[in-house]
Amino acid sequence: MSELGRRRLIQVGIAGAALLTVGGGALSWITRGYALRAGEVAIGLSVKQMCVARAVVEALTPGGDGLPSGLELEVHQRVDEQVWAADPGMADDLRAALELIEHVPPLLGGFGRFTALDLASRQAVFDRLLRARRDLFVQIAMAFKQLVQLCYYADERVWPAIGYDGPWIPEPKPAASALLYAKLLAERGARP
């Protein structure tokens, strides 16, 4: 092998090793550091997506003024249920949207992943998503804001604080999907 050939081989090898290191670091940044809390179960979402949903719920429904927090009500578990019950195309879109929310903060003035930001920073990033110039960002933020609010205000523990007496139907009639999801949660050891 000629001198030029060896030199080129070493350069390519070093460049390849550097690329693998950078790529591995980026992959590690994207996938590590996610864990469910005691009693949480991810059925419709991945563990990572459930952690992002939890961070979104905390940012949008922090509680206060007599209202419970979304985390107290486990709204992120309800979001998981909605994704699980959605048709496959919608469920895939919701999962992809959570992935985008997790990694968009550097584009909107945040430093790091959405789940790594403190509450005030998450709220600021989410507000910037709602006011972004890119329609995709606004649509994703609006979809999750509406989903979280729907799950939050559907919980009867919120009703006294907002002055709602509850539905006129005396006995709730949960959807079949809600009953099956509750069964899956019980089988996987989630909180009652």
PDB file of N, CA and C in Angstrom, residues 12-28:
ATOM      1  N   VAL A  12      -9.661   8.471   6.919  1.00  0.00           N
ATOM      2  CA  VAL A  12     -11.036   7.975   6.824  1.00  0.00           C
ATOM      3  C   VAL A  12     -11.415   7.249   8.113  1.00  0.00           C
ATOM      4  N   GLY A  13     -10.501   6.475   8.665  1.00  0.00           N
ATOM      5  CA  GLY A  13     -10.762   5.764   9.919  1.00  0.00           C
ATOM      6  C   GLY A  13     -11.025   6.714  11.070  1.00  0.00           C
ATOM      7  N   ILE A  14     -10.205   7.758  11.170  1.00  0.00           N
ATOM      8  CA  ILE A  14     -10.381   8.754  12.234  1.00  0.00           C
ATOM      9  C   ILE A  14     -11.702   9.503  12.045  1.00  0.00           C
ATOM     10  N   ALA A  15     -11.982   9.893  10.806  1.00  0.00           N
ATOM     11  CA  ALA A  15     -13.240  10.600  10.531  1.00  0.00           C
ATOM     12  C   ALA A  15     -14.435   9.702  10.836  1.00  0.00           C
ATOM     13  N   GLY A  16     -14.344   8.434  10.483  1.00  0.00           N
ATOM     14  CA  GLY A  16     -15.428   7.493  10.769  1.00  0.00           C
ATOM     15  C   GLY A  16     -15.636   7.321  12.263  1.00  0.00           C
ATOM     16  N   ALA A  17     -14.549   7.203  13.012  1.00  0.00           N
ATOM     17  CA  ALA A  17     -14.653   7.059  14.469  1.00  0.00           C
ATOM     18  C   ALA A  17     -15.276   8.308  15.091  1.00  0.00           C
ATOM     19  N   ALA A  18     -14.854   9.473  14.592  1.00  0.00           N
ATOM     20  CA  ALA A  18     -15.422  10.719  15.115  1.00  0.00           C
ATOM     21  C   ALA A  18     -16.921  10.804  14.809  1.00  0.00           C
ATOM     22  N   LEU A  19     -17.291  10.411  13.596  1.00  0.00           N
ATOM     23  CA  LEU A  19     -18.700  10.429  13.209  1.00  0.00           C
ATOM     24  C   LEU A  19     -19.518   9.478  14.075  1.00  0.00           C
ATOM     25  N   LEU A  20     -19.006   8.290  14.338  1.00  0.00           N
ATOM     26  CA  LEU A  20     -19.698   7.338  15.206  1.00  0.00           C
ATOM     27  C   LEU A  20     -19.833   7.877  16.628  1.00  0.00           C
ATOM     28  N   THR A  21     -18.796   8.535  17.123  1.00  0.00           N
ATOM     29  CA  THR A  21     -18.843   9.107  18.464  1.00  0.00           C
ATOM     30  C   THR A  21     -19.891  10.204  18.553  1.00  0.00           C
ATOM     31  N   VAL A  22     -19.880  11.112  17.583  1.00  0.00           N
ATOM     32  CA  VAL A  22     -20.864  12.204  17.572  1.00  0.00           C
ATOM     33  C   VAL A  22     -22.276  11.638  17.401  1.00  0.00           C
ATOM     34  N   GLY A  23     -22.423  10.700  16.480  1.00  0.00           N
ATOM     35  CA  GLY A  23     -23.732  10.091  16.257  1.00  0.00           C
ATOM     36  C   GLY A  23     -24.226   9.353  17.486  1.00  0.00           C
ATOM     37  N   GLY A  24     -23.332   8.624  18.151  1.00  0.00           N
ATOM     38  CA  GLY A  24     -23.706   7.915  19.376  1.00  0.00           C
ATOM     39  C   GLY A  24     -24.095   8.878  20.481  1.00  0.00           C
ATOM     40  N   GLY A  25     -23.360   9.996  20.571  1.00  0.00           N
ATOM     41  CA  GLY A  25     -23.706  11.011  21.568  1.00  0.00           C
ATOM     42  C   GLY A  25     -25.061  11.628  21.288  1.00  0.00           C
ATOM     43  N   ALA A  26     -25.339  11.898  20.013  1.00  0.00           N
ATOM     44  CA  ALA A  26     -26.643  12.462  19.646  1.00  0.00           C
ATOM     45  C   ALA A  26     -27.754  11.461  19.924  1.00  0.00           C
ATOM     46  N   LEU A  27     -27.529  10.210  19.593  1.00  0.00           N
ATOM     47  CA  LEU A  27     -28.537   9.182  19.862  1.00  0.00           C
ATOM     48  C   LEU A  27     -28.760   9.046  21.358  1.00  0.00           C
ATOM     49  N   SER A  28     -27.697   9.109  22.125  1.00  0.00           N
ATOM     50  CA  SER A  28     -27.810   9.037  23.576  1.00  0.00           C
ATOM     51  C   SER A  28     -28.634  10.220  24.099  1.00  0.00           C
TER      52      SER A  28
END
